[in-house]
Tab-separated table of C-alpha atoms in Angstrom:
chain	number	residue	atom	x	y	z
A	24	MET	CA	0.918	196.850	117.942
A	25	ALA	CA	3.174	197.568	116.084
A	26	GLN	CA	4.896	199.692	119.360
A	27	LEU	CA	4.463	196.534	120.596
A	28	GLY	CA	6.445	194.894	117.851
A	29	LYS	CA	9.268	196.481	118.553
A	30	GLY	CA	9.636	196.500	122.168
A	31	SER	CA	9.736	192.255	121.331
A	32	ALA	CA	11.985	192.870	118.952
A	33	ARG	CA	14.515	194.609	121.587
A	34	ARG	CA	13.818	192.355	124.674
A	35	SER	CA	14.365	189.450	121.621
A	36	LYS	CA	17.663	191.431	120.908
A	37	PRO	CA	21.016	189.840	122.405
A	38	SER	CA	22.829	191.545	124.478
A	39	TYR	CA	27.048	190.751	123.779
A	40	PHE	CA	27.878	193.817	127.353
A	41	MET	CA	27.531	191.577	130.101
A	42	ALA	CA	29.878	188.558	128.058
A	43	ILE	CA	32.231	191.266	126.818
A	44	LEU	CA	32.781	192.321	130.501
A	45	GLY	CA	32.998	189.144	131.624
A	46	VAL	CA	35.595	188.140	129.460
A	47	THR	CA	37.087	191.108	129.648
A	48	ILE	CA	37.755	190.629	133.672
A	49	VAL	CA	39.107	187.066	133.391
A	50	LEU	CA	41.770	187.655	130.905
A	51	PHE	CA	42.601	190.700	132.899
A	52	PHE	CA	43.327	188.934	135.509
A	53	VAL	CA	44.322	186.302	133.102
A	54	GLY	CA	47.726	188.944	131.797
A	55	ILE	CA	47.700	190.604	135.603
A	56	PHE	CA	49.255	187.016	135.894
A	57	GLY	CA	51.104	186.742	133.547
A	58	TRP	CA	53.121	189.186	133.877
A	59	LEU	CA	53.615	188.596	137.371
A	60	LEU	CA	55.082	185.676	136.031
A	61	LEU	CA	57.138	186.922	133.624
A	62	ASN	CA	58.490	189.671	135.820
A	63	ALA	CA	59.549	186.571	138.268
A	64	ARG	CA	61.287	184.744	136.307
A	65	GLN	CA	63.036	187.414	135.133
A	66	TYR	CA	63.925	188.302	138.448
A	67	THR	CA	64.946	184.940	138.911
A	68	GLU	CA	67.307	185.473	135.876
A	69	GLU	CA	68.286	189.088	137.473
A	70	MET	CA	69.746	187.340	141.118
A	71	LYS	CA	71.800	184.733	139.220
A	72	GLU	CA	73.493	186.694	136.091
A	73	ASP	CA	74.372	188.614	139.309
A	74	VAL	CA	76.156	185.884	141.065
A	75	LYS	CA	80.406	186.429	140.395
A	76	VAL	CA	83.377	184.077	139.960
A	77	GLN	CA	86.702	185.291	140.971
A	78	ILE	CA	89.247	184.675	139.484
A	79	PHE	CA	92.454	185.003	141.976
A	80	LEU	CA	96.018	185.780	139.921
A	81	ARG	CA	99.759	184.576	140.932
A	82	LYS	CA	101.975	186.957	141.786
A	83	ASN	CA	104.462	188.663	138.358
A	84	ILE	CA	101.632	187.280	136.010
A	85	THR	CA	102.637	190.066	133.117
A	86	PRO	CA	100.178	191.989	130.798
A	87	GLN	CA	100.782	189.667	127.891
A	88	ASP	CA	98.978	186.653	130.974
A	89	VAL	CA	96.533	188.667	131.691
A	90	GLU	CA	95.083	189.143	128.098
A	91	THR	CA	95.227	185.857	127.864
A	92	LEU	CA	93.574	184.506	130.153
A	93	LYS	CA	91.026	188.000	128.919
A	94	THR	CA	90.657	186.283	125.777
A	95	TYR	CA	89.987	182.497	127.374
A	96	ILE	CA	87.293	184.128	129.855
A	97	ALA	CA	85.302	185.971	127.006
A	98	ALA	CA	85.715	183.083	124.124
A	99	GLN	CA	83.865	180.982	127.131
A	100	PRO	CA	80.385	180.187	126.348
A	101	TYR	CA	79.151	180.592	130.262
A	102	THR	CA	80.314	184.059	130.358
A	103	LYS	CA	78.156	186.720	130.341
A	104	SER	CA	80.075	189.530	130.759
A	105	TYR	CA	83.434	190.249	133.588
A	106	GLU	CA	86.108	192.763	134.511
A	107	TYR	CA	89.374	192.745	135.018
A	108	ILE	CA	91.599	194.130	138.454
A	109	ASP	CA	94.797	195.119	138.579
A	110	LYS	CA	96.112	195.609	142.305
A	111	GLU	CA	95.198	198.450	142.570
A	112	THR	CA	91.793	199.305	142.544
A	113	ALA	CA	91.928	195.902	144.126
A	114	LYS	CA	93.197	198.513	146.839
A	115	GLN	CA	90.991	201.302	146.329
A	116	ARG	CA	88.413	199.187	146.459
A	117	TRP	CA	89.744	197.582	150.476
A	118	LEU	CA	89.846	200.896	151.718
A	119	LYS	CA	86.122	202.266	149.974
A	120	SER	CA	84.724	199.310	151.646
A	121	GLY	CA	85.792	200.220	155.366
A	122	GLU	CA	88.497	198.788	155.847
A	123	ASN	CA	91.924	199.717	157.745
A	124	ASP	CA	95.332	201.485	154.806
A	125	PHE	CA	97.935	198.381	155.307
A	126	LYS	CA	100.588	200.750	153.839
A	127	GLU	CA	102.071	201.178	156.964
A	128	LEU	CA	102.389	197.295	158.435
A	129	LEU	CA	103.786	195.912	154.419
A	130	ASP	CA	105.142	197.287	152.033
A	131	GLU	CA	104.128	196.274	149.533
A	132	ASN	CA	100.281	196.177	148.516
A	133	PRO	CA	99.173	191.942	149.135
A	134	LEU	CA	95.973	192.215	147.485
A	135	PRO	CA	95.675	189.169	143.815
A	136	ALA	CA	94.622	191.219	140.805
A	137	SER	CA	91.624	188.768	140.023
A	138	PHE	CA	88.587	188.740	137.350
A	139	ASP	CA	84.598	188.650	138.344
A	140	LEU	CA	83.378	186.618	135.935
A	141	ASN	CA	78.982	186.535	136.089
A	142	LEU	CA	77.964	183.698	134.129
A	143	LYS	CA	74.632	183.385	132.160
A	144	THR	CA	72.001	182.294	133.623
A	145	ASN	CA	71.565	178.714	132.490
A	146	TYR	CA	74.944	177.918	134.188
A	147	VAL	CA	74.526	179.115	137.669
A	148	HIS	CA	73.662	175.289	138.910
A	149	LYS	CA	75.920	173.421	141.613
A	150	ASP	CA	77.343	171.355	138.878
A	151	SER	CA	78.013	173.952	136.376
A	152	VAL	CA	79.973	176.401	138.705
A	153	THR	CA	81.862	173.169	139.689
A	154	THR	CA	82.584	171.959	136.414
A	155	ILE	CA	83.774	176.092	134.880
A	156	LYS	CA	85.707	176.078	137.992
A	157	THR	CA	88.033	173.150	137.182
A	158	ASP	CA	87.601	174.745	133.992
A	159	LEU	CA	89.998	178.108	135.170
A	160	GLU	CA	91.108	176.007	137.670
A	161	LYS	CA	93.707	174.530	134.581
A	162	GLN	CA	95.110	177.899	133.612
A	163	SER	CA	97.531	176.978	136.708
A	164	MET	CA	99.923	179.491	135.264
A	165	VAL	CA	98.107	182.503	135.459
A	166	VAL	CA	95.050	181.457	137.534
A	167	GLU	CA	95.499	181.486	141.404
A	168	SER	CA	92.365	180.198	142.703
A	169	VAL	CA	88.799	180.101	141.844
A	170	GLN	CA	86.387	181.503	144.693
A	171	TYR	CA	82.008	181.522	144.432
A	172	PRO	CA	79.317	181.582	147.204
A	173	ALA	CA	78.885	178.001	147.251
A	174	PHE	CA	76.196	177.952	149.975
A	175	VAL	CA	74.026	181.107	147.755
A	176	ILE	CA	74.066	178.925	144.438
A	177	GLU	CA	72.837	175.945	145.813
A	178	LYS	CA	69.928	177.517	147.515
A	179	MET	CA	69.036	180.091	144.479
A	180	SER	CA	69.180	177.439	142.551
A	181	SER	CA	66.670	174.669	144.080
A	182	SER	CA	64.536	177.344	145.758
A	183	VAL	CA	64.234	179.443	142.075
A	184	ARG	CA	63.035	175.308	140.505
A	185	VAL	CA	60.880	175.132	142.784
A	186	GLY	CA	59.768	178.577	142.921
A	187	LEU	CA	59.217	178.683	139.884
A	188	ILE	CA	57.514	174.870	139.333
A	189	VAL	CA	54.562	176.677	141.433
A	190	PHE	CA	54.376	179.571	139.799
A	191	ALA	CA	53.634	177.884	137.273
A	192	ILE	CA	51.037	174.883	138.506
A	193	LEU	CA	49.085	178.125	139.743
A	194	ALA	CA	49.568	180.033	136.172
A	195	GLY	CA	48.069	176.969	134.815
A	196	ILE	CA	45.197	176.139	136.823
A	197	PHE	CA	43.746	179.500	136.654
A	198	CYS	CA	44.262	180.009	133.528
A	199	ILE	CA	42.110	176.960	133.101
A	200	PHE	CA	39.290	178.029	135.722
A	201	SER	CA	39.462	181.670	133.613
A	202	ILE	CA	38.986	178.704	130.492
A	203	VAL	CA	35.721	178.062	132.017
A	204	LEU	CA	34.763	181.044	133.448
A	205	ILE	CA	35.003	182.220	130.287
A	206	ASP	CA	32.694	179.816	128.503
A	207	ASN	CA	30.297	179.820	131.374
A	208	THR	CA	29.982	183.848	130.537
A	209	ILE	CA	29.348	183.457	127.357
A	210	ARG	CA	27.258	180.529	127.571
A	211	LEU	CA	25.027	182.451	129.738
A	212	ALA	CA	24.850	185.794	127.496
A	213	MET	CA	24.099	183.164	124.221
A	214	TYR	CA	20.668	181.840	126.497
A	215	SER	CA	19.051	185.402	125.400
A	216	ASN	CA	19.231	184.135	121.653
A	217	ARG	CA	17.627	180.554	121.568
A	218	PHE	CA	14.977	181.596	120.541
A	219	ILE	CA	15.918	183.088	116.956
A	220	ILE	CA	18.060	180.965	116.492
A	221	LYS	CA	15.003	177.746	117.251
A	222	THR	CA	13.274	179.903	114.771
A	223	MET	CA	15.389	180.384	111.653
A	224	GLN	CA	15.988	176.548	112.208
A	225	MET	CA	12.493	176.319	111.849
A	226	VAL	CA	12.206	178.159	108.171
A	227	GLY	CA	15.082	176.249	106.735
A	228	ALA	CA	18.100	178.293	107.996
A	229	THR	CA	21.156	176.243	107.708
A	230	ARG	CA	23.612	175.099	110.368
A	231	GLY	CA	25.711	177.359	108.768
A	232	PHE	CA	23.876	180.239	107.798
A	233	ILE	CA	22.681	180.302	111.363
A	234	ALA	CA	26.113	180.785	113.176
A	235	ARG	CA	27.483	183.240	111.092
A	236	PRO	CA	26.184	186.063	112.406
A	237	MET	CA	26.961	184.781	115.678
A	238	THR	CA	30.695	183.637	114.941
A	239	VAL	CA	31.717	186.891	113.722
A	240	ARG	CA	29.720	188.580	116.961
A	241	ALA	CA	32.078	185.368	118.842
A	242	ILE	CA	35.244	187.794	117.038
A	243	VAL	CA	34.303	191.009	117.350
A	244	ASN	CA	33.979	190.484	121.241
A	245	GLY	CA	36.576	188.414	122.337
A	246	THR	CA	38.553	191.194	120.436
A	247	ILE	CA	37.083	193.987	122.228
A	248	SER	CA	36.988	192.299	125.112
A	249	ALA	CA	41.295	191.174	124.333
A	250	ILE	CA	41.712	194.940	124.246
A	251	MET	CA	40.025	196.191	127.331
A	252	ALA	CA	41.754	194.289	129.123
A	253	ILE	CA	45.080	194.597	127.869
A	254	ALA	CA	44.353	198.918	128.021
A	255	ILE	CA	43.908	197.907	131.407
A	256	ILE	CA	46.951	195.436	132.659
A	257	TYR	CA	48.796	198.451	130.340
A	258	VAL	CA	47.694	201.371	132.568
A	259	VAL	CA	48.127	199.085	135.618
A	260	MET	CA	51.826	198.790	134.277
A	261	MET	CA	53.094	201.724	133.875
A	262	LEU	CA	51.381	202.188	137.645
A	263	SER	CA	53.466	199.921	138.674
A	264	GLU	CA	56.671	201.224	137.167
A	265	TYR	CA	56.023	204.893	138.410
A	266	PHE	CA	55.291	203.956	141.404
A	267	LEU	CA	57.919	200.612	141.852
A	268	PRO	CA	60.959	201.915	139.776
A	269	TYR	CA	63.259	198.861	139.473
A	270	LEU	CA	60.410	196.438	137.972
A	271	ARG	CA	61.097	198.747	134.015
A	272	ASP	CA	64.259	197.079	134.843
A	273	LEU	CA	61.701	193.858	134.934
A	274	ARG	CA	60.001	194.020	131.911
A	275	ASP	CA	61.222	192.539	128.232
A	276	ASN	CA	58.497	194.288	125.689
A	277	GLY	CA	59.015	191.600	123.445
A	278	LYS	CA	57.595	189.525	126.114
A	279	MET	CA	54.819	191.125	126.841
A	280	ALA	CA	54.223	191.303	123.220
A	281	LEU	CA	53.645	187.906	123.539
A	282	LEU	CA	51.443	188.275	126.946
A	283	PHE	CA	49.593	191.059	124.600
A	284	ALA	CA	49.013	188.649	121.926
A	285	PHE	CA	47.991	184.933	123.731
A	286	LEU	CA	45.635	187.269	125.425
A	287	VAL	CA	44.094	188.473	122.534
A	288	ILE	CA	44.134	184.850	120.744
A	289	LEU	CA	42.893	183.377	123.998
A	290	GLY	CA	39.427	186.044	123.576
A	291	ILE	CA	38.931	185.176	120.257
A	292	SER	CA	39.240	181.298	119.615
A	293	ILE	CA	37.428	180.831	124.208
A	294	SER	CA	34.248	183.113	122.549
A	295	LEU	CA	34.332	181.089	118.953
A	296	PHE	CA	34.275	178.317	120.805
A	297	SER	CA	31.837	178.892	123.434
A	298	THR	CA	29.712	180.856	120.671
A	299	TYR	CA	29.878	177.785	118.240
A	300	ARG	CA	28.351	175.031	121.005
A	301	SER	CA	25.914	177.524	122.143
A	302	VAL	CA	24.899	177.757	118.159
A	303	VAL	CA	24.663	173.929	118.234
A	304	LYS	CA	23.350	173.055	121.324
A	305	TYR	CA	20.241	174.832	121.058
A	306	LEU	CA	19.297	173.899	117.816
A	307	LYS	CA	19.637	170.063	118.698
A	308	MET	CA	17.213	170.637	121.778
A	309	LYS	CA	13.377	170.909	120.971
A	310	LEU	CA	11.456	173.299	121.071
A	311	ASP	CA	9.885	172.499	124.055
A	312	ASP	CA	12.902	172.043	126.055
A	313	LEU	CA	13.677	176.040	124.963
A	314	TYR	CA	11.913	177.041	127.417
């Protein structure tokens, strides 16, 4: 009889393994999706910052004119980085690109000195670049012309905007489905606790007393699930960066830390919410309805 009682107690003891496993899997996919979204955003930002605005200078300008323009460019809010290319450097790059040497036809170097300007991400769109070009052309005593790949900027801006919106919508939908799946997984795990909950209520235990140990367990389970998911995501990241080294340059450790913190908060929050909702549900049900 004692053995039967012990066996019954073991069968009634709630099993949280499947709940932890289910939450871990869902958090893993949420984290992978978030990682891909962060990489995609970082990649588009780097693409934008690679776009160059070329500022060609007039002939016979003085070194002082160059320094004045350099100081002006460095002080502008749209400047990410810049490089001054003198006439001789421009000639060397011309020859390295496979073009013919023009010294046999011309007595002097026809290539102008210039600045290669890289803009900050927020300024790489059609209207801003047009305004920047107008601003630079006001330095007419030094600047001869300003050129940039207008077609590339226009197409890039529209494509990136649409792509990020679609990706964000998909991420939002996936996150909602994930929350629902976590909720259902935990509620299914709590189903085995329904008789324990009802029995405690029948002997006079308060709702807070009944919910407290299960709430603590929900926090522990949510934390374990999040840690397991983060560990698996980290392994996937390291393997991906090993086989695709350029992914290492896209990683933003600060944003990844925020993503991992979000997974912990999400795992604990949904576990708490679903557990408490299940407890309240079974407390309100009649004993006959539990069967």
